Amino acid sequence: MDRPPVWFMRQAGRYQARYRALREKYTLMEIVRQPELSAMVTLWPVEELGVDGAILFSDIVVPLSSMGIGVDLREGVGPVVDPPLRTEGDLKRLRVLQPEEDVPYVLRAIDLLVKELEVPLIGFAGGPFTLASYLVEGGPSRSFLHLKTLMYREEALYRRLMDILAESIARYLLAQIHHGVHLVQLFDSWVGALSPEDYRRYVFPYTRKIADAVAAAGVPLIHFGVGTSSLLEAMAEAGGDVLGIDWREPLGRARGRLGSKVLQGNLDPAVLLAEKPFIQARVRALLEETGGKGHIVNLGHGVLPQTPPQALLWVVEEVHRFAERTGWV
Ligand code: CP3
């Protein structure tokens, strides 16, 4: 491509009137379990926004619900696991994912999409720490105290859990690749809760294993987390061809720290609640930090439900305008 690509995390979702209308009829899990529906939702923002990538419509907790664990995606709350998984006995409920048997509907949606799409399809999985956080905390958490307690007090049990997750995530991504996704993103959204030392000790080996499996399959991996300013070097070393960066870390500074690594991000999703000139100025400033080189334009986290749909169009427009001005196209 002769200009920086642009797409959005959560580019399909509640900010769209047609998504909200569909959700009146179906739960998120019902959409995900019907390949025609999830493929349709995946395609909407590609048509509406002219983005350069489609992200498969699903959720990071979808495979967990097929690994022996009951997960409920509660509106306005997030994933809830009841009872949570905290003891040796609890861990016996969890088994390694067999993607073709356990999540055939996800793979079928990919089959449908690769036939239809003219832009790359992005597959994804939750990162091991982030999935462990939902399993052990039982739901969203700010402090991750149950997970950290397990990590610090019962390291062997924690490592058995992470082994099962890493193996499942690797198999899940490989199955998506086998069905034709063009690149994959690992959403380890909550690793920013750890110090660099603890990241290296408790997460790095599992992420490395997943990244090595994806690299062997020859497909690019985007490695993403939130609030990870102090972890960027360690995350880059753990794996991924592209590192997702949030707005707390200026891209120019990330570039200085990471050398040639391709960067993805990093507009604050809240910027899209501002007026058009403000949004466009922020997009220009972002592109000036990287010169548009080695840069996939995105937000630093997912699109907020309050976002006016035109704001996303303005971002795409401004990326195209930057490319014209700088003689890229
Ligand atoms: O990006 C995309 O467009 C693809 C679809 C996608 C969803 N979730 C759909 C979804 C992706 C990639 C995810 C990833 C995901 N899910 C993450 C990692 C990225 C991140 O946000 O950090 C996490 C932590 C989750 C867990 C989760 N699922 C949360 C915290 C929520 C929000 C709860 C709420 O209602 O506010 C969900 C629900 C969810 N997953 C929605 C969507 C579009 C919300 C809308 C709905 O319930 O229909």
mmCIF file of C-alpha atoms and ligand atoms in Angstrom:
data_model
loop_
_atom_site.group_PDB
_atom_site.id
_atom_site.type_symbol
_atom_site.label_atom_id
_atom_site.label_comp_id
_atom_site.label_asym_id
_atom_site.label_seq_id
_atom_site.Cartn_x
_atom_site.Cartn_y
_atom_site.Cartn_z
ATOM 1 C CA MET A 1 0.000 0.000 0.000
ATOM 2 C CA ASP A 2 1.273 3.461 -0.858
ATOM 3 C CA ARG A 3 -0.091 5.213 2.219
ATOM 4 C CA PRO A 4 -0.376 4.348 5.913
ATOM 5 C CA PRO A 5 -3.227 1.870 6.413
ATOM 6 C CA VAL A 6 -6.050 2.791 8.782
ATOM 7 C CA TRP A 7 -8.580 0.658 10.663
ATOM 8 C CA PHE A 8 -10.211 0.803 14.101
ATOM 9 C CA MET A 9 -10.376 -1.577 17.029
ATOM 10 C CA ARG A 10 -14.094 -2.159 17.720
ATOM 11 C CA GLN A 11 -14.928 -0.744 14.313
ATOM 12 C CA ALA A 12 -18.160 -2.749 14.516
ATOM 13 C CA GLY A 13 -20.188 -2.060 17.634
ATOM 14 C CA ARG A 14 -22.639 0.017 19.560
ATOM 15 C CA TYR A 15 -21.742 3.373 17.999
ATOM 16 C CA GLN A 16 -23.514 2.054 14.857
ATOM 17 C CA ALA A 17 -27.326 2.393 14.746
ATOM 18 C CA ARG A 18 -27.594 -0.768 12.639
ATOM 19 C CA TYR A 19 -25.548 -2.745 15.193
ATOM 20 C CA ARG A 20 -27.769 -1.528 18.043
ATOM 21 C CA ALA A 21 -30.828 -2.530 16.012
ATOM 22 C CA LEU A 22 -29.396 -6.015 15.415
ATOM 23 C CA ARG A 23 -28.647 -6.339 19.145
ATOM 24 C CA GLU A 24 -32.348 -5.740 19.892
ATOM 25 C CA LYS A 25 -32.926 -9.131 18.267
ATOM 26 C CA TYR A 26 -29.794 -11.108 19.158
ATOM 27 C CA THR A 27 -27.269 -11.281 21.983
ATOM 28 C CA LEU A 28 -23.596 -10.812 21.131
ATOM 29 C CA MET A 29 -23.027 -14.575 21.503
ATOM 30 C CA GLU A 30 -25.961 -15.293 19.176
ATOM 31 C CA ILE A 31 -24.424 -13.047 16.524
ATOM 32 C CA VAL A 32 -21.032 -14.701 16.925
ATOM 33 C CA ARG A 33 -22.505 -18.216 16.698
ATOM 34 C CA GLN A 34 -24.220 -17.481 13.369
ATOM 35 C CA PRO A 35 -21.478 -17.080 10.754
ATOM 36 C CA GLU A 36 -23.742 -15.177 8.342
ATOM 37 C CA LEU A 37 -24.514 -12.612 11.029
ATOM 38 C CA SER A 38 -20.964 -12.152 12.287
ATOM 39 C CA ALA A 39 -19.706 -11.896 8.699
ATOM 40 C CA MET A 40 -22.335 -9.253 7.943
ATOM 41 C CA VAL A 41 -21.391 -7.198 11.015
ATOM 42 C CA THR A 42 -17.693 -7.530 10.110
ATOM 43 C CA LEU A 43 -18.382 -6.071 6.656
ATOM 44 C CA TRP A 44 -20.454 -3.054 7.733
ATOM 45 C CA PRO A 45 -17.630 -0.720 8.794
ATOM 46 C CA VAL A 46 -15.542 -1.695 5.770
ATOM 47 C CA GLU A 47 -18.346 -0.452 3.512
ATOM 48 C CA GLU A 48 -19.232 2.559 5.656
ATOM 49 C CA LEU A 49 -15.793 3.855 6.520
ATOM 50 C CA GLY A 50 -13.499 2.693 3.732
ATOM 51 C CA VAL A 51 -10.997 1.276 6.228
ATOM 52 C CA ASP A 52 -8.069 -0.822 5.041
ATOM 53 C CA GLY A 53 -8.766 -3.862 7.192
ATOM 54 C CA ALA A 54 -11.728 -5.890 8.471
ATOM 55 C CA ILE A 55 -11.585 -7.305 11.988
ATOM 56 C CA LEU A 56 -13.520 -10.501 12.480
ATOM 57 C CA PHE A 57 -16.585 -9.855 14.614
ATOM 58 C CA SER A 58 -16.307 -11.978 17.754
ATOM 59 C CA ASP A 59 -14.989 -11.455 21.281
ATOM 60 C CA ILE A 60 -11.865 -12.541 23.122
ATOM 61 C CA VAL A 61 -13.912 -14.638 25.576
ATOM 62 C CA VAL A 62 -15.702 -16.651 22.857
ATOM 63 C CA PRO A 63 -13.202 -19.564 22.898
ATOM 64 C CA LEU A 64 -13.290 -19.733 26.726
ATOM 65 C CA SER A 65 -16.962 -20.639 26.608
ATOM 66 C CA SER A 66 -15.943 -23.743 24.612
ATOM 67 C CA MET A 67 -13.113 -24.729 26.971
ATOM 68 C CA GLY A 68 -15.387 -25.937 29.772
ATOM 69 C CA ILE A 69 -15.998 -22.513 31.305
ATOM 70 C CA GLY A 70 -19.310 -20.664 31.435
ATOM 71 C CA VAL A 71 -18.876 -17.052 30.302
ATOM 72 C CA ASP A 72 -21.653 -14.518 30.223
ATOM 73 C CA LEU A 73 -21.128 -11.289 28.273
ATOM 74 C CA ARG A 74 -23.085 -8.855 30.372
ATOM 75 C CA GLU A 75 -24.225 -5.615 28.812
ATOM 76 C CA GLY A 76 -22.381 -2.571 30.146
ATOM 77 C CA VAL A 77 -20.219 -4.819 32.365
ATOM 78 C CA GLY A 78 -18.206 -7.171 30.185
ATOM 79 C CA PRO A 79 -17.411 -10.865 30.498
ATOM 80 C CA VAL A 80 -18.520 -12.582 33.733
ATOM 81 C CA VAL A 81 -17.200 -16.016 34.761
ATOM 82 C CA ASP A 82 -19.254 -17.518 37.588
ATOM 83 C CA PRO A 83 -17.860 -19.348 39.468
ATOM 84 C CA PRO A 84 -14.343 -18.017 38.824
ATOM 85 C CA LEU A 85 -11.387 -20.324 38.442
ATOM 86 C CA ARG A 86 -9.046 -20.127 41.446
ATOM 87 C CA THR A 87 -8.123 -23.546 42.784
ATOM 88 C CA GLU A 88 -6.557 -26.771 41.622
ATOM 89 C CA GLY A 89 -10.060 -28.277 41.430
ATOM 90 C CA ASP A 90 -11.355 -25.328 39.368
ATOM 91 C CA LEU A 91 -8.507 -25.713 36.893
ATOM 92 C CA LYS A 92 -9.688 -29.266 36.118
ATOM 93 C CA ARG A 93 -12.715 -27.712 34.385
ATOM 94 C CA LEU A 94 -10.506 -26.006 31.810
ATOM 95 C CA ARG A 95 -9.345 -27.909 28.736
ATOM 96 C CA VAL A 96 -7.253 -26.989 25.726
ATOM 97 C CA LEU A 97 -9.258 -25.556 22.827
ATOM 98 C CA GLN A 98 -9.829 -27.748 19.754
ATOM 99 C CA PRO A 99 -10.803 -24.971 17.336
ATOM 100 C CA GLU A 100 -12.448 -27.046 14.584
ATOM 101 C CA GLU A 101 -14.727 -28.815 17.078
ATOM 102 C CA ASP A 102 -15.145 -26.092 19.686
ATOM 103 C CA VAL A 103 -15.598 -22.902 17.634
ATOM 104 C CA PRO A 104 -16.606 -24.058 14.115
ATOM 105 C CA TYR A 105 -18.831 -20.996 13.692
ATOM 106 C CA VAL A 106 -15.837 -18.617 14.014
ATOM 107 C CA LEU A 107 -13.942 -20.502 11.323
ATOM 108 C CA ARG A 108 -17.027 -20.637 9.102
ATOM 109 C CA ALA A 109 -17.397 -16.842 9.377
ATOM 110 C CA ILE A 110 -13.778 -16.532 8.200
ATOM 111 C CA ASP A 111 -14.543 -18.836 5.232
ATOM 112 C CA LEU A 112 -17.415 -16.545 4.244
ATOM 113 C CA LEU A 113 -15.433 -13.341 4.720
ATOM 114 C CA VAL A 114 -12.326 -14.251 2.765
ATOM 115 C CA LYS A 115 -14.545 -14.814 -0.277
ATOM 116 C CA GLU A 116 -16.203 -11.412 0.035
ATOM 117 C CA LEU A 117 -13.502 -9.043 1.217
ATOM 118 C CA GLU A 118 -11.249 -6.825 -0.812
ATOM 119 C CA VAL A 119 -9.214 -5.725 2.209
ATOM 120 C CA PRO A 120 -7.198 -7.932 4.600
ATOM 121 C CA LEU A 121 -9.112 -9.838 7.281
ATOM 122 C CA ILE A 122 -7.694 -9.500 10.789
ATOM 123 C CA GLY A 123 -8.177 -12.482 13.078
ATOM 124 C CA PHE A 124 -7.585 -12.184 16.822
ATOM 125 C CA ALA A 125 -7.384 -13.763 20.232
ATOM 126 C CA GLY A 126 -7.170 -12.476 23.784
ATOM 127 C CA GLY A 127 -3.694 -12.524 25.282
ATOM 128 C CA PRO A 128 -2.909 -15.044 28.022
ATOM 129 C CA PHE A 129 -2.809 -12.546 30.910
ATOM 130 C CA THR A 130 -6.036 -10.865 29.789
ATOM 131 C CA LEU A 131 -7.944 -14.139 29.401
ATOM 132 C CA ALA A 132 -6.557 -15.368 32.737
ATOM 133 C CA SER A 133 -7.792 -12.150 34.333
ATOM 134 C CA TYR A 134 -11.415 -12.853 33.335
ATOM 135 C CA LEU A 135 -11.175 -16.496 34.437
ATOM 136 C CA VAL A 136 -9.583 -15.836 37.813
ATOM 137 C CA GLU A 137 -11.197 -12.508 38.706
ATOM 138 C CA GLY A 138 -14.595 -13.731 37.509
ATOM 139 C CA GLY A 139 -15.143 -10.509 35.571
ATOM 140 C CA PRO A 140 -13.649 -7.110 34.814
ATOM 141 C CA SER A 141 -11.174 -5.878 37.431
ATOM 142 C CA ARG A 142 -9.068 -2.805 38.124
ATOM 143 C CA SER A 143 -6.465 -4.303 40.396
ATOM 144 C CA PHE A 144 -6.344 -7.991 39.343
ATOM 145 C CA LEU A 145 -5.778 -8.994 42.952
ATOM 146 C CA HIS A 146 -7.087 -12.553 42.623
ATOM 147 C CA LEU A 147 -4.889 -13.191 39.594
ATOM 148 C CA LYS A 148 -1.839 -11.594 41.231
ATOM 149 C CA THR A 149 -2.460 -13.590 44.403
ATOM 150 C CA LEU A 150 -2.419 -16.786 42.358
ATOM 151 C CA MET A 151 0.707 -15.631 40.539
ATOM 152 C CA TYR A 152 2.625 -14.720 43.706
ATOM 153 C CA ARG A 153 1.353 -17.446 46.075
ATOM 154 C CA GLU A 154 0.680 -20.411 43.809
ATOM 155 C CA GLU A 155 3.054 -20.024 40.960
ATOM 156 C CA ALA A 156 2.826 -23.658 39.801
ATOM 157 C CA LEU A 157 -0.961 -23.469 39.505
ATOM 158 C CA TYR A 158 -0.719 -20.086 37.754
ATOM 159 C CA ARG A 159 1.748 -21.571 35.258
ATOM 160 C CA ARG A 160 -0.504 -24.549 34.542
ATOM 161 C CA LEU A 161 -3.331 -22.153 33.775
ATOM 162 C CA MET A 162 -1.100 -20.044 31.514
ATOM 163 C CA ASP A 163 0.173 -23.166 29.713
ATOM 164 C CA ILE A 164 -3.396 -24.208 28.862
ATOM 165 C CA LEU A 165 -4.226 -20.671 27.713
ATOM 166 C CA ALA A 166 -1.080 -20.221 25.615
ATOM 167 C CA GLU A 167 -1.596 -23.576 23.899
ATOM 168 C CA SER A 168 -5.270 -22.773 23.244
ATOM 169 C CA ILE A 169 -4.534 -19.271 21.925
ATOM 170 C CA ALA A 170 -1.809 -20.579 19.598
ATOM 171 C CA ARG A 171 -4.133 -23.273 18.225
ATOM 172 C CA TYR A 172 -6.945 -20.757 17.845
ATOM 173 C CA LEU A 173 -4.817 -18.280 15.886
ATOM 174 C CA LEU A 174 -3.367 -21.044 13.706
ATOM 175 C CA ALA A 175 -6.881 -22.300 12.894
ATOM 176 C CA GLN A 176 -7.919 -18.763 11.906
ATOM 177 C CA ILE A 177 -4.801 -18.500 9.723
ATOM 178 C CA HIS A 178 -5.560 -21.874 8.168
ATOM 179 C CA HIS A 179 -9.005 -20.548 7.224
ATOM 180 C CA GLY A 180 -7.487 -17.521 5.541
ATOM 181 C CA VAL A 181 -7.111 -14.510 7.869
ATOM 182 C CA HIS A 182 -4.329 -12.294 6.554
ATOM 183 C CA LEU A 183 -2.981 -11.102 9.882
ATOM 184 C CA VAL A 184 -3.808 -11.580 13.553
ATOM 185 C CA GLN A 185 -3.917 -9.361 16.613
ATOM 186 C CA LEU A 186 -3.220 -10.535 20.153
ATOM 187 C CA PHE A 187 -5.271 -8.394 22.554
ATOM 188 C CA ASP A 188 -3.374 -8.618 25.845
ATOM 189 C CA SER A 189 -5.269 -5.532 26.911
ATOM 190 C CA TRP A 190 -4.640 -5.669 30.645
ATOM 191 C CA VAL A 191 -0.894 -6.504 30.905
ATOM 192 C CA GLY A 192 -0.292 -2.860 31.768
ATOM 193 C CA ALA A 193 -1.178 -3.891 35.343
ATOM 194 C CA LEU A 194 2.270 -5.512 35.679
ATOM 195 C CA SER A 195 5.752 -4.142 36.306
ATOM 196 C CA PRO A 196 8.326 -4.851 33.583
ATOM 197 C CA GLU A 197 9.969 -7.458 35.835
ATOM 198 C CA ASP A 198 6.720 -9.286 36.479
ATOM 199 C CA TYR A 199 5.728 -9.035 32.827
ATOM 200 C CA ARG A 200 8.973 -10.752 31.862
ATOM 201 C CA ARG A 201 8.625 -13.406 34.512
ATOM 202 C CA TYR A 202 4.904 -14.191 34.366
ATOM 203 C CA VAL A 203 3.701 -13.348 30.844
ATOM 204 C CA PHE A 204 6.621 -13.137 28.416
ATOM 205 C CA PRO A 205 7.217 -16.927 27.991
ATOM 206 C CA TYR A 206 3.576 -17.588 27.102
ATOM 207 C CA THR A 207 3.331 -14.704 24.658
ATOM 208 C CA ARG A 208 6.632 -15.770 23.093
ATOM 209 C CA LYS A 209 5.246 -19.253 22.510
ATOM 210 C CA ILE A 210 2.125 -17.846 20.800
ATOM 211 C CA ALA A 211 4.147 -15.367 18.712
ATOM 212 C CA ASP A 212 6.572 -18.106 17.605
ATOM 213 C CA ALA A 213 3.667 -20.285 16.440
ATOM 214 C CA VAL A 214 2.194 -17.399 14.425
ATOM 215 C CA ALA A 215 5.591 -16.468 12.981
ATOM 216 C CA ALA A 216 6.105 -20.078 11.830
ATOM 217 C CA ALA A 217 2.780 -19.826 9.980
ATOM 218 C CA GLY A 218 4.133 -16.783 8.127
ATOM 219 C CA VAL A 219 1.381 -14.327 9.048
ATOM 220 C CA PRO A 220 2.018 -10.904 10.652
ATOM 221 C CA LEU A 221 1.098 -10.494 14.319
ATOM 222 C CA ILE A 222 -0.037 -7.257 15.977
ATOM 223 C CA HIS A 223 0.706 -7.333 19.717
ATOM 224 C CA PHE A 224 -1.519 -4.983 21.683
ATOM 225 C CA GLY A 225 -1.974 -3.824 25.265
ATOM 226 C CA VAL A 226 -3.271 -0.785 27.149
ATOM 227 C CA GLY A 227 -1.263 1.322 29.600
ATOM 228 C CA THR A 228 1.922 -0.448 28.539
ATOM 229 C CA SER A 229 4.380 2.475 28.363
ATOM 230 C CA SER A 230 6.758 0.794 30.787
ATOM 231 C CA LEU A 231 6.486 -2.576 28.997
ATOM 232 C CA LEU A 232 7.047 -1.690 25.347
ATOM 233 C CA GLU A 233 10.558 -3.123 25.008
ATOM 234 C CA ALA A 234 9.577 -6.335 26.805
ATOM 235 C CA MET A 235 6.406 -6.727 24.740
ATOM 236 C CA ALA A 236 8.291 -6.108 21.490
ATOM 237 C CA GLU A 237 10.829 -8.732 22.503
ATOM 238 C CA ALA A 238 8.099 -11.218 23.439
ATOM 239 C CA GLY A 239 6.823 -11.071 19.891
ATOM 240 C CA GLY A 240 4.827 -9.487 17.118
ATOM 241 C CA ASP A 241 5.668 -7.693 13.900
ATOM 242 C CA VAL A 242 3.582 -4.706 14.950
ATOM 243 C CA LEU A 243 3.187 -3.231 18.423
ATOM 244 C CA GLY A 244 -0.105 -1.578 19.417
ATOM 245 C CA ILE A 245 0.473 1.595 21.416
ATOM 246 C CA ASP A 246 -2.066 3.623 23.373
ATOM 247 C CA TRP A 247 -2.227 7.417 23.628
ATOM 248 C CA ARG A 248 -0.258 7.577 26.896
ATOM 249 C CA GLU A 249 2.944 6.907 24.925
ATOM 250 C CA PRO A 250 3.750 9.391 22.123
ATOM 251 C CA LEU A 251 4.424 7.494 18.908
ATOM 252 C CA GLY A 252 7.595 9.486 18.248
ATOM 253 C CA ARG A 253 8.959 8.344 21.595
ATOM 254 C CA ALA A 254 7.869 4.741 20.981
ATOM 255 C CA ARG A 255 9.713 4.860 17.658
ATOM 256 C CA GLY A 256 12.873 6.027 19.427
ATOM 257 C CA ARG A 257 12.566 3.153 21.897
ATOM 258 C CA LEU A 258 11.670 0.411 19.434
ATOM 259 C CA GLY A 259 13.635 1.193 16.292
ATOM 260 C CA SER A 260 12.178 -0.366 13.186
ATOM 261 C CA LYS A 261 9.157 -2.080 14.778
ATOM 262 C CA VAL A 262 5.924 -1.147 12.993
ATOM 263 C CA LEU A 263 3.636 0.807 15.338
ATOM 264 C CA GLN A 264 -0.158 0.770 15.494
ATOM 265 C CA GLY A 265 -2.229 3.480 17.109
ATOM 266 C CA ASN A 266 -2.636 5.662 18.981
ATOM 267 C CA LEU A 267 -5.376 8.311 19.030
ATOM 268 C CA ASP A 268 -7.223 8.608 22.305
ATOM 269 C CA PRO A 269 -10.720 7.213 21.511
ATOM 270 C CA ALA A 270 -12.147 10.199 23.423
ATOM 271 C CA VAL A 271 -10.677 12.556 20.792
ATOM 272 C CA LEU A 272 -13.459 11.318 18.503
ATOM 273 C CA LEU A 273 -15.966 13.023 20.803
ATOM 274 C CA ALA A 274 -14.471 16.424 19.833
ATOM 275 C CA GLU A 275 -15.302 18.655 16.855
ATOM 276 C CA LYS A 276 -14.123 17.962 13.333
ATOM 277 C CA PRO A 277 -11.180 20.430 13.128
ATOM 278 C CA PHE A 278 -9.842 19.193 16.463
ATOM 279 C CA ILE A 279 -10.041 15.551 15.383
ATOM 280 C CA GLN A 280 -8.368 16.280 12.069
ATOM 281 C CA ALA A 281 -5.575 18.272 13.704
ATOM 282 C CA ARG A 282 -4.918 15.350 16.055
ATOM 283 C CA VAL A 283 -4.750 12.912 13.122
ATOM 284 C CA ARG A 284 -2.270 15.193 11.339
ATOM 285 C CA ALA A 285 -0.150 15.493 14.474
ATOM 286 C CA LEU A 286 -0.160 11.726 14.829
ATOM 287 C CA LEU A 287 1.010 11.201 11.263
ATOM 288 C CA GLU A 288 3.703 13.821 11.642
ATOM 289 C CA GLU A 289 5.186 11.828 14.516
ATOM 290 C CA THR A 290 5.892 8.834 12.264
ATOM 291 C CA GLY A 291 5.844 10.494 8.845
ATOM 292 C CA GLY A 292 3.272 7.811 8.087
ATOM 293 C CA LYS A 293 6.100 5.282 7.760
ATOM 294 C CA GLY A 294 5.952 1.940 9.580
ATOM 295 C CA HIS A 295 2.653 3.085 11.022
ATOM 296 C CA ILE A 296 -0.827 1.548 11.014
ATOM 297 C CA VAL A 297 -3.236 4.309 11.989
ATOM 298 C CA ASN A 298 -5.717 3.271 14.684
ATOM 299 C CA LEU A 299 -7.011 4.380 18.063
ATOM 300 C CA GLY A 300 -5.115 3.518 21.221
ATOM 301 C CA HIS A 301 -8.080 1.361 22.306
ATOM 302 C CA GLY A 302 -11.541 0.462 20.980
ATOM 303 C CA VAL A 303 -14.118 2.844 19.525
ATOM 304 C CA LEU A 304 -16.368 4.152 22.326
ATOM 305 C CA PRO A 305 -20.126 3.524 22.038
ATOM 306 C CA GLN A 306 -20.741 7.328 22.256
ATOM 307 C CA THR A 307 -18.649 8.019 19.125
ATOM 308 C CA PRO A 308 -20.492 9.836 16.305
ATOM 309 C CA PRO A 309 -20.004 7.646 13.208
ATOM 310 C CA GLN A 310 -18.856 10.635 11.095
ATOM 311 C CA ALA A 311 -15.867 11.106 13.397
ATOM 312 C CA LEU A 312 -14.416 7.817 12.153
ATOM 313 C CA LEU A 313 -14.930 8.936 8.562
ATOM 314 C CA TRP A 314 -13.082 12.177 9.293
ATOM 315 C CA VAL A 315 -10.096 10.198 10.559
ATOM 316 C CA VAL A 316 -9.994 8.048 7.415
ATOM 317 C CA GLU A 317 -10.367 11.169 5.236
ATOM 318 C CA GLU A 318 -7.522 12.917 7.018
ATOM 319 C CA VAL A 319 -5.195 9.922 6.573
ATOM 320 C CA HIS A 320 -5.966 9.956 2.845
ATOM 321 C CA ARG A 321 -5.397 13.726 2.672
ATOM 322 C CA PHE A 322 -2.043 13.385 4.445
ATOM 323 C CA ALA A 323 -0.978 10.820 1.862
ATOM 324 C CA GLU A 324 -1.939 13.154 -0.995
ATOM 325 C CA ARG A 325 -0.172 16.156 0.555
ATOM 326 C CA THR A 326 3.032 14.279 1.172
ATOM 327 C CA GLY A 327 2.991 12.844 -2.344
ATOM 328 C CA TRP A 328 2.343 9.247 -1.308
ATOM 329 C CA VAL A 329 -0.434 8.806 -3.850
HETATM 330 O O1 CP3 B 1 -12.762 -4.891 17.245
HETATM 331 C C1 CP3 B 1 -13.762 -5.403 16.682
HETATM 332 O O2 CP3 B 1 -14.545 -4.743 15.991
HETATM 333 C C2 CP3 B 1 -13.970 -6.902 16.754
HETATM 334 C C3 CP3 B 1 -14.826 -7.366 17.772
HETATM 335 C C4 CP3 B 1 -14.361 -7.376 19.216
HETATM 336 C C5 CP3 B 1 -15.270 -7.343 20.308
HETATM 337 N N1 CP3 B 1 -14.555 -7.486 21.450
HETATM 338 C C6 CP3 B 1 -16.743 -7.227 20.191
HETATM 339 C C7 CP3 B 1 -17.484 -6.732 21.362
HETATM 340 C C8 CP3 B 1 -13.067 -7.486 19.746
HETATM 341 C C9 CP3 B 1 -11.725 -7.528 19.039
HETATM 342 C C10 CP3 B 1 -13.210 -7.565 21.157
HETATM 343 C C11 CP3 B 1 -12.061 -7.726 22.049
HETATM 344 C C12 CP3 B 1 -12.244 -7.648 23.503
HETATM 345 N N2 CP3 B 1 -13.313 -8.037 24.258
HETATM 346 C C13 CP3 B 1 -11.236 -7.197 24.389
HETATM 347 C C14 CP3 B 1 -9.851 -6.759 23.977
HETATM 348 C C15 CP3 B 1 -9.859 -5.383 23.464
HETATM 349 C C16 CP3 B 1 -10.141 -4.351 24.510
HETATM 350 O O3 CP3 B 1 -11.203 -3.740 24.439
HETATM 351 O O4 CP3 B 1 -9.267 -4.170 25.380
HETATM 352 C C17 CP3 B 1 -11.738 -7.275 25.693
HETATM 353 C C18 CP3 B 1 -11.025 -6.888 26.971
HETATM 354 C C19 CP3 B 1 -13.058 -7.823 25.597
HETATM 355 C C20 CP3 B 1 -13.992 -8.146 26.703
HETATM 356 C C21 CP3 B 1 -15.262 -7.381 26.557
HETATM 357 N N3 CP3 B 1 -16.284 -7.723 25.680
HETATM 358 C C22 CP3 B 1 -15.625 -6.159 27.184
HETATM 359 C C23 CP3 B 1 -14.803 -5.446 28.226
HETATM 360 C C24 CP3 B 1 -16.877 -5.779 26.657
HETATM 361 C C25 CP3 B 1 -17.648 -4.511 26.943
HETATM 362 C C26 CP3 B 1 -18.790 -4.647 27.863
HETATM 363 C C27 CP3 B 1 -19.802 -3.547 27.608
HETATM 364 O O5 CP3 B 1 -20.965 -3.900 27.347
HETATM 365 O O6 CP3 B 1 -19.429 -2.374 27.619
HETATM 366 C C28 CP3 B 1 -17.267 -6.780 25.722
HETATM 367 C C29 CP3 B 1 -18.503 -6.797 24.905
HETATM 368 C C30 CP3 B 1 -18.285 -6.533 23.462
HETATM 369 N N4 CP3 B 1 -17.426 -7.218 22.655
HETATM 370 C C31 CP3 B 1 -18.951 -5.559 22.664
HETATM 371 C C32 CP3 B 1 -18.466 -5.690 21.347
HETATM 372 C C33 CP3 B 1 -18.880 -4.912 20.128
HETATM 373 C C34 CP3 B 1 -19.968 -4.547 23.220
HETATM 374 C C35 CP3 B 1 -21.260 -4.492 22.538
HETATM 375 C C36 CP3 B 1 -22.269 -5.537 22.787
HETATM 376 O O7 CP3 B 1 -22.452 -6.002 23.937
HETATM 377 O O8 CP3 B 1 -22.931 -5.865 21.801
#
